Amino acid sequence: MMIAIWSQLDAAKSAGAAGYPDAEFLSILLSKADTADARPYLRSALENALTFVDGTGQ
């Protein structure tokens, strides 16, 4: 999940690369997490990614 999240963030940051729209990307992540009963891992991955991007952890 972290690879998918970082790939999306990199695509959003890179010039000329769009990545998935946010709502569609979240839907894909939730579907994959539900398939593997991994929502707690998804939450942790998203929180870690947001903390890193924000830099403050808030």
mmCIF file of C-alpha atoms in Angstrom, residues 2-4 8 14 17-18 21 25 36 45 57:
data_model
loop_
_atom_site.group_PDB
_atom_site.id
_atom_site.type_symbol
_atom_site.label_atom_id
_atom_site.label_comp_id
_atom_site.label_asym_id
_atom_site.label_seq_id
_atom_site.Cartn_x
_atom_site.Cartn_y
_atom_site.Cartn_z
ATOM 1 C CA MET A 2 2.852 2.363 0.726
ATOM 2 C CA ILE A 3 4.213 1.823 -2.793
ATOM 3 C CA ALA A 4 0.841 2.742 -4.294
ATOM 4 C CA GLN A 8 0.428 8.484 -6.505
ATOM 5 C CA SER A 14 5.793 15.373 -11.299
ATOM 6 C CA ALA A 17 1.804 13.170 -14.805
ATOM 7 C CA ALA A 18 -1.702 13.187 -13.420
ATOM 8 C CA PRO A 21 -8.155 11.498 -9.172
ATOM 9 C CA PHE A 25 -7.485 6.490 -5.817
ATOM 10 C CA ALA A 36 -7.102 -8.594 2.211
ATOM 11 C CA ALA A 45 0.118 3.794 5.570
ATOM 12 C CA GLY A 57 2.436 15.177 11.784
#
